[in-house]
mmCIF file with all atom_site columns, C-alpha atoms in Angstrom:
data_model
loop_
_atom_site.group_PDB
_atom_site.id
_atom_site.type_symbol
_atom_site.label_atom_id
_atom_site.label_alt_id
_atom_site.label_comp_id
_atom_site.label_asym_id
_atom_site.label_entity_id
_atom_site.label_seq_id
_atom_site.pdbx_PDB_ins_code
_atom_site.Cartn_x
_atom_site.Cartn_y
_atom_site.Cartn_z
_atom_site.occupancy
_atom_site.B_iso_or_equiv
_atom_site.pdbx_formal_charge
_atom_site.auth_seq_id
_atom_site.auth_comp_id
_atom_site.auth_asym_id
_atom_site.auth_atom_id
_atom_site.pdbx_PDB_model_num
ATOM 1   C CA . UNK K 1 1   ? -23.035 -21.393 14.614 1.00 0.00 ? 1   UNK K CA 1
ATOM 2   C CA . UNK K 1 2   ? -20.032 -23.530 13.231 1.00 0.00 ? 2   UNK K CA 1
ATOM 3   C CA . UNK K 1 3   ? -21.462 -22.624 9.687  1.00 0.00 ? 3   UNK K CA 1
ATOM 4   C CA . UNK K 1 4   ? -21.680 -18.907 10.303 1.00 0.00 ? 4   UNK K CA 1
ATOM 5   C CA . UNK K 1 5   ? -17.809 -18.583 11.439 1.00 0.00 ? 5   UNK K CA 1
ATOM 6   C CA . UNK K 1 6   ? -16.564 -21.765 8.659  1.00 0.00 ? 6   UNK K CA 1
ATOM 7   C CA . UNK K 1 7   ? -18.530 -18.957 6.181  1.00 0.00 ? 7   UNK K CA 1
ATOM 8   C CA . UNK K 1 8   ? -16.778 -16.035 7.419  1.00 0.00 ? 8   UNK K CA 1
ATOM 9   C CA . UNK K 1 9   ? -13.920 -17.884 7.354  1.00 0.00 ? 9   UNK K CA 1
ATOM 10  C CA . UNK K 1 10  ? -13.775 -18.522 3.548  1.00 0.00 ? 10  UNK K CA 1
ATOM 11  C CA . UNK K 1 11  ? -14.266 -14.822 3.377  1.00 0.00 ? 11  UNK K CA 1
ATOM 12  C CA . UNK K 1 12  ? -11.778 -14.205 4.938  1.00 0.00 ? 12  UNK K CA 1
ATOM 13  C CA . UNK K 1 13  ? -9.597  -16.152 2.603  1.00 0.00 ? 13  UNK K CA 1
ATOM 14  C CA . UNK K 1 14  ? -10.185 -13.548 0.042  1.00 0.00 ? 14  UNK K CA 1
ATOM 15  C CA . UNK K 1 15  ? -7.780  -11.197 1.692  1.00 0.00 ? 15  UNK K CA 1
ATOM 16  C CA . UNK K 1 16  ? -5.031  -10.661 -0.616 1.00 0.00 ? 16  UNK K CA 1
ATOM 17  C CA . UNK K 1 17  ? -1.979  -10.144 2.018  1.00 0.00 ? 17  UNK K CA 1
ATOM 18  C CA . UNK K 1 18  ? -2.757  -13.391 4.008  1.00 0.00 ? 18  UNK K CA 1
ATOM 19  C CA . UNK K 1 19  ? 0.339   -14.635 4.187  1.00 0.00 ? 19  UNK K CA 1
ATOM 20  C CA . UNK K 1 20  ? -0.521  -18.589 5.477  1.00 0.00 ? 20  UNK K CA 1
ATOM 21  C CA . UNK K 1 21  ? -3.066  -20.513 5.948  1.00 0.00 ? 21  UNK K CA 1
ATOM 22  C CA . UNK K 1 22  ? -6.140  -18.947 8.033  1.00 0.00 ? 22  UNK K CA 1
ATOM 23  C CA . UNK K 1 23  ? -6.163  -20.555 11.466 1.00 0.00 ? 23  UNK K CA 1
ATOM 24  C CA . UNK K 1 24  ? -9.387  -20.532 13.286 1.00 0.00 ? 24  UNK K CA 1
ATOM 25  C CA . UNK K 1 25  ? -9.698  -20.570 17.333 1.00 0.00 ? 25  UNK K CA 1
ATOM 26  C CA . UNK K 1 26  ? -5.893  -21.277 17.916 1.00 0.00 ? 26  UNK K CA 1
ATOM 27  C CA . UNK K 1 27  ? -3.006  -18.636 17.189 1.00 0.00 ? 27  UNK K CA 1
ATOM 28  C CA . UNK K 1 28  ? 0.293   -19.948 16.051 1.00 0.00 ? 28  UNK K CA 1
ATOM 29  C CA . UNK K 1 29  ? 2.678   -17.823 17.482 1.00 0.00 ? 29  UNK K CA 1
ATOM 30  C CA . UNK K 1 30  ? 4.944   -18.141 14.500 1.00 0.00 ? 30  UNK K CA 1
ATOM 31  C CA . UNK K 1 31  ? 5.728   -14.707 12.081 1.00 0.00 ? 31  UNK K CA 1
ATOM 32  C CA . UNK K 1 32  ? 3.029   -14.233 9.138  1.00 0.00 ? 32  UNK K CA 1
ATOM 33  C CA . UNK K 1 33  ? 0.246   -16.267 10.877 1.00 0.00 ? 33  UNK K CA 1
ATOM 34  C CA . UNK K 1 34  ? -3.392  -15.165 10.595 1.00 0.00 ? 34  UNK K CA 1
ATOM 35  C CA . UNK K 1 35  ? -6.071  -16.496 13.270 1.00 0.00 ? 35  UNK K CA 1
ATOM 36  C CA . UNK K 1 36  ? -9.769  -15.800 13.240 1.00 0.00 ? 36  UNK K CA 1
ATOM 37  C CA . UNK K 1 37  ? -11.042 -16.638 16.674 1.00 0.00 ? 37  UNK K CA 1
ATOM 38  C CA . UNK K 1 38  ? -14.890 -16.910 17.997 1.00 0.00 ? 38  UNK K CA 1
ATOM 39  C CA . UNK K 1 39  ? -15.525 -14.710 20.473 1.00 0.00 ? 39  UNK K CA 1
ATOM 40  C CA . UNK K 1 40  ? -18.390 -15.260 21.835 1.00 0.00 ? 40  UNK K CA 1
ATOM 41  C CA . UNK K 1 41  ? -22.234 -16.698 20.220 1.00 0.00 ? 41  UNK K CA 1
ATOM 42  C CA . UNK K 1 42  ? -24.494 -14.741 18.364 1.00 0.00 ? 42  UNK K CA 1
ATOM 43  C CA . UNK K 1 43  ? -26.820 -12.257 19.565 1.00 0.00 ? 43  UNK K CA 1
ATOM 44  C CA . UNK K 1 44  ? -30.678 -11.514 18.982 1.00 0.00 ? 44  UNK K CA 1
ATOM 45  C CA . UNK K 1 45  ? -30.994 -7.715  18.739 1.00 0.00 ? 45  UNK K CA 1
ATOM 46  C CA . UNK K 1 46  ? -34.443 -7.983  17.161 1.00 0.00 ? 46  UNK K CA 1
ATOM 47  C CA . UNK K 1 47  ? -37.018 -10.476 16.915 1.00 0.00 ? 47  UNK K CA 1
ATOM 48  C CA . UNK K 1 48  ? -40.268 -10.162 15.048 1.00 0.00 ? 48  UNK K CA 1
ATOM 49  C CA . UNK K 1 49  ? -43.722 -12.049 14.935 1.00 0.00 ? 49  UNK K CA 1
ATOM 50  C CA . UNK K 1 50  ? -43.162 -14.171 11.585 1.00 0.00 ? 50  UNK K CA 1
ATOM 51  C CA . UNK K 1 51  ? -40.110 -15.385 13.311 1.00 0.00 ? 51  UNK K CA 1
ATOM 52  C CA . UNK K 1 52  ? -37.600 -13.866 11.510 1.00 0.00 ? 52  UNK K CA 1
ATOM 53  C CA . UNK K 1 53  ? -34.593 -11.503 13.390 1.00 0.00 ? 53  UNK K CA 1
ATOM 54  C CA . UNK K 1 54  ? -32.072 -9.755  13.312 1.00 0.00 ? 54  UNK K CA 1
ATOM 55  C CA . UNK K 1 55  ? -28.763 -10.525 15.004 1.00 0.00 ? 55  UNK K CA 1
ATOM 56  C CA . UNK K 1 56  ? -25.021 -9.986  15.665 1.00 0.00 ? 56  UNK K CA 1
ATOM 57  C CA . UNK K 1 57  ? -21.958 -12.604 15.540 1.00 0.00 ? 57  UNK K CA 1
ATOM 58  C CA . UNK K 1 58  ? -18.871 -11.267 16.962 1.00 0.00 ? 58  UNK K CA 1
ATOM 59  C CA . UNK K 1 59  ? -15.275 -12.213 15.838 1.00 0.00 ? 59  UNK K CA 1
ATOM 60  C CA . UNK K 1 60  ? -11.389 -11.351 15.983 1.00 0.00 ? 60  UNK K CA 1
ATOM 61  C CA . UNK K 1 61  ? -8.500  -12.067 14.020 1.00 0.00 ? 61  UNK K CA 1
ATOM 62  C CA . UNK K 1 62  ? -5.081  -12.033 15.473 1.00 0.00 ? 62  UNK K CA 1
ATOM 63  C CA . UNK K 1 63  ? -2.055  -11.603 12.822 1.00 0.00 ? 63  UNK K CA 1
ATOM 64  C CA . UNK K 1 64  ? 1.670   -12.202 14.289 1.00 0.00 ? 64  UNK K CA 1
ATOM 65  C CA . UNK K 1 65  ? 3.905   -10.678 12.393 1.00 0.00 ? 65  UNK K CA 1
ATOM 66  C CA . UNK K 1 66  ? 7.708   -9.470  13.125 1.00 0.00 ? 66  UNK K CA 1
ATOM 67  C CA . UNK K 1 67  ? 9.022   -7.052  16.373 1.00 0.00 ? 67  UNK K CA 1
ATOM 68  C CA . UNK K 1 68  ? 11.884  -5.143  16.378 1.00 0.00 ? 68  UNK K CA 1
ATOM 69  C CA . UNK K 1 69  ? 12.589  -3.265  19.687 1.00 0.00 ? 69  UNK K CA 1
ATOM 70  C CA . UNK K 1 70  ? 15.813  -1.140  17.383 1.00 0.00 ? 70  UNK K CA 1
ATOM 71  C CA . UNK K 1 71  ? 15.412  1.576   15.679 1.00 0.00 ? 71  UNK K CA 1
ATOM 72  C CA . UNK K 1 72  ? 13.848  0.185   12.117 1.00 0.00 ? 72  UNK K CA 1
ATOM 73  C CA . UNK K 1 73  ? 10.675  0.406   10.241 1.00 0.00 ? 73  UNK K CA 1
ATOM 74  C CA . UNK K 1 74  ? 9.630   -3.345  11.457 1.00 0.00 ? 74  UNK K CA 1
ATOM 75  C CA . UNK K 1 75  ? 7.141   -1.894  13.630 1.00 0.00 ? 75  UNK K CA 1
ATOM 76  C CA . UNK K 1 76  ? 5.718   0.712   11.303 1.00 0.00 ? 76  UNK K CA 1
ATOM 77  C CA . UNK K 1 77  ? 5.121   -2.045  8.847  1.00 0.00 ? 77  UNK K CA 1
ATOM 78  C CA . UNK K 1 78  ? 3.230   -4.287  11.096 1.00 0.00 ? 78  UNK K CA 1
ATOM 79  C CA . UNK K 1 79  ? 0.943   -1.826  12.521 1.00 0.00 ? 79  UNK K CA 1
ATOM 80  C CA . UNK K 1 80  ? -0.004  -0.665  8.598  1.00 0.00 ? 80  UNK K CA 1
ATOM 81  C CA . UNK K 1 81  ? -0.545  -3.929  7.485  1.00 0.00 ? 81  UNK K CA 1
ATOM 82  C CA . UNK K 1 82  ? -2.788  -4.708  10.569 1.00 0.00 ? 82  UNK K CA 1
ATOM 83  C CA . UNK K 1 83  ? -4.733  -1.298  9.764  1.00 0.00 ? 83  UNK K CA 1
ATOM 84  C CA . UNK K 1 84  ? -5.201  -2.402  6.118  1.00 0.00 ? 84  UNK K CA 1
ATOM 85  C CA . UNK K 1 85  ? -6.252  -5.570  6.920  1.00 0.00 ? 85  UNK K CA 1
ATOM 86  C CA . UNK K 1 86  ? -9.086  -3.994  8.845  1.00 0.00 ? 86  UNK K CA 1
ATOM 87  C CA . UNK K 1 87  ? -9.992  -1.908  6.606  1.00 0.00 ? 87  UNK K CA 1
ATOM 88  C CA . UNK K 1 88  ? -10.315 -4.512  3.922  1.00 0.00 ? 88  UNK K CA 1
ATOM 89  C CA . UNK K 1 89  ? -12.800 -6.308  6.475  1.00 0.00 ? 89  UNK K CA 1
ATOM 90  C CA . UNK K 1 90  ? -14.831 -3.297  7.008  1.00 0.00 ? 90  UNK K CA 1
ATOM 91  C CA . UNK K 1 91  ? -15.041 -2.308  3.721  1.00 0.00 ? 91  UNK K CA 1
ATOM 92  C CA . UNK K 1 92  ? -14.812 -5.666  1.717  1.00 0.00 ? 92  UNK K CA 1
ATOM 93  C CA . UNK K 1 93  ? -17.734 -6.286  -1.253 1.00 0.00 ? 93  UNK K CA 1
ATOM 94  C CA . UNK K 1 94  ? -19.197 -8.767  -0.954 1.00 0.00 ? 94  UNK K CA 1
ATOM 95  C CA . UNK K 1 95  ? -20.342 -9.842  2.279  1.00 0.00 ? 95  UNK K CA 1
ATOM 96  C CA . UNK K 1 96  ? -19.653 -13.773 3.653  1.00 0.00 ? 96  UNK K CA 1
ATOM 97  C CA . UNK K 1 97  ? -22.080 -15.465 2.489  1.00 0.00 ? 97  UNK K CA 1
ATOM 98  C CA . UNK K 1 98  ? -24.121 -17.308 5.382  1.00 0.00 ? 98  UNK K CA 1
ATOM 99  C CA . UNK K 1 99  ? -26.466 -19.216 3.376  1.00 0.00 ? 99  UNK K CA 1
ATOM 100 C CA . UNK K 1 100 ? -30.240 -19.512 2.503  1.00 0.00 ? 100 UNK K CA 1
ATOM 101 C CA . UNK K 1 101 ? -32.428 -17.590 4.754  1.00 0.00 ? 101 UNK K CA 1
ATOM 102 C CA . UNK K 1 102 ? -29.366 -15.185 6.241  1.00 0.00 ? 102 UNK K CA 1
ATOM 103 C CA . UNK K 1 103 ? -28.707 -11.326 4.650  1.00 0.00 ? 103 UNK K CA 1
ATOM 104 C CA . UNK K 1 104 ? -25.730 -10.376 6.138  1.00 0.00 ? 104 UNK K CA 1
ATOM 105 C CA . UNK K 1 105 ? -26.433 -6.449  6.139  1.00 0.00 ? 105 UNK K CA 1
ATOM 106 C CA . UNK K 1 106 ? -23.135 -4.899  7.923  1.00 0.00 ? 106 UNK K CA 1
ATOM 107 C CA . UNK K 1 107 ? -19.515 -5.673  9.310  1.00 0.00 ? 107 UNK K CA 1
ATOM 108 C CA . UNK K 1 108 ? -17.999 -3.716  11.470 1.00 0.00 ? 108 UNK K CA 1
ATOM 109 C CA . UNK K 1 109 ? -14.844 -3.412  13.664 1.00 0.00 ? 109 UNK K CA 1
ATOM 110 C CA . UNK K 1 110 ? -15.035 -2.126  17.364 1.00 0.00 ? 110 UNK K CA 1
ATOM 111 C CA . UNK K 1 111 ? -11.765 -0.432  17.472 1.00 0.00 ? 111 UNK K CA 1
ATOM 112 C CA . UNK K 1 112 ? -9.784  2.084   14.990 1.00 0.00 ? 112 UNK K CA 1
ATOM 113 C CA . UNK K 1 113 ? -6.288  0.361   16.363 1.00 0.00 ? 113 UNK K CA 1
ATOM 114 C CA . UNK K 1 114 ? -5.410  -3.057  16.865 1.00 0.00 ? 114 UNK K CA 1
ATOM 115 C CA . UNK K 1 115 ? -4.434  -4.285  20.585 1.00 0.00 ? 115 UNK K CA 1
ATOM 116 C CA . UNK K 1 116 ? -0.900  -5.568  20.660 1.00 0.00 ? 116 UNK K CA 1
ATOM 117 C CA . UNK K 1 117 ? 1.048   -8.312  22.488 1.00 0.00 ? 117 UNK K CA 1
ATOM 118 C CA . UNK K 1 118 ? 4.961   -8.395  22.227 1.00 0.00 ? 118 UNK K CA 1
ATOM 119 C CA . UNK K 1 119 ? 6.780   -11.752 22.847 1.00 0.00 ? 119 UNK K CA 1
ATOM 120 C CA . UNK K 1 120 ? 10.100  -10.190 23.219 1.00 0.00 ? 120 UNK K CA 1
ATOM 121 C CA . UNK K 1 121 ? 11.544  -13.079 23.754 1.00 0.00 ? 121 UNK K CA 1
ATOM 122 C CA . UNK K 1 122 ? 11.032  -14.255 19.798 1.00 0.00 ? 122 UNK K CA 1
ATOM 123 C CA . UNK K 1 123 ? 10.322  -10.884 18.575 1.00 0.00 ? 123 UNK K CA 1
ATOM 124 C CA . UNK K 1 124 ? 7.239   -11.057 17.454 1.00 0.00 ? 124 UNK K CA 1
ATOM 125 C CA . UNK K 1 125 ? 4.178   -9.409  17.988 1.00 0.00 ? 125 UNK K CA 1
ATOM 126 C CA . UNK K 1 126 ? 0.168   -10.434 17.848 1.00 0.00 ? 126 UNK K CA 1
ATOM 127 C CA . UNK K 1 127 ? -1.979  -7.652  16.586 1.00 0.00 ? 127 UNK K CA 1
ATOM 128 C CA . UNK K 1 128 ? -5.313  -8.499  17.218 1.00 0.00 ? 128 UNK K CA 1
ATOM 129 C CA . UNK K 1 129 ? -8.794  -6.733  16.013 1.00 0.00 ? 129 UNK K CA 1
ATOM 130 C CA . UNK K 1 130 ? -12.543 -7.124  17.337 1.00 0.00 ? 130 UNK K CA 1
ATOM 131 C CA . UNK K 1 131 ? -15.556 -7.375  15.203 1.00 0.00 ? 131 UNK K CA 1
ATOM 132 C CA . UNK K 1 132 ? -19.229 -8.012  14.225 1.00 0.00 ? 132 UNK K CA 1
ATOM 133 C CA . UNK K 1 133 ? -21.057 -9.528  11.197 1.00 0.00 ? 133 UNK K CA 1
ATOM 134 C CA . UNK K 1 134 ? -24.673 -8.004  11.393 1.00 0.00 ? 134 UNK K CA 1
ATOM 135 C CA . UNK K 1 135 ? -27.375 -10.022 9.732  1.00 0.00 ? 135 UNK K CA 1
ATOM 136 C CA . UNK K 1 136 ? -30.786 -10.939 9.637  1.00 0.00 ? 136 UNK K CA 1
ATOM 137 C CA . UNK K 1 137 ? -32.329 -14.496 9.370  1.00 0.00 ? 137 UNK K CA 1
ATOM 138 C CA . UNK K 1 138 ? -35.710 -14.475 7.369  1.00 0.00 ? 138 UNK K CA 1
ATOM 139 C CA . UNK K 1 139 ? -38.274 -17.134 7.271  1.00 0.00 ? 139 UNK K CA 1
#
């Protein structure tokens, strides 16, 4: 599956408001950092008799960015650009491209919010998002 997420990853790439390089399976708890992180293998969902099938390969991405525990717009800020970056993944054209033999058909995100984790201590805070890249492998 190294393929799958090193092709997602490229796609990823395309976002315009990355602000660093695109880490992958480690998250650099430094402001403006962007992380996409396997979450698991991908999943069968359908099989069928010429051997073709249709599966699921989940993902996150994690974005630090700054915190601000006074009374500014810091927060605001962070939270938006988390929510457009998810939109952009949900609604980006075209799809990754997984190579000969794979359609991805659909992306989607699990959640409408991103989770958040505060680090107080260096104010900043990781917004993180859950998702799946739908496709099906033909013979």
């Amino acid at each position: 599956m190294r393929g799958m997420y090193a092709s997602l990853s490229e796609w990823i790439k395309n976002y315009p408001n990355l602000k660093s390089w695109l880490y992958f399976n480690t998250v650099d708890m430094s402001e403006g950092n962007t992380s996409l992180n396997s979450t698991g293998t991908h999943k069968k969902v359908k099989e069928y008799i010429d051997g073709s099938y249709e599966a699921e390969l989940p993902f996150g991405i994690s974005m630090v960015m700054m915190y601000d525990t006074e009374q500014s717009d810091i927060n605001h800020e962070a939270f938006e650009e988390a929510s457009n970056f998810m939109d952009w993944v949900e609604n980006a054209d075209p799809y990754p491209d997984f190579g000969e033999h794979y359609t991805v058909t659909d992306i989607y995100l699990y959640d409408q919010s991103p989770d958040i984790m505060v680090d107080t201590q260096q104010a900043l805070a990781k917004y993180t998002f859950f998702g799946v890249v739908e496709y099906t492998y033909n013979t």
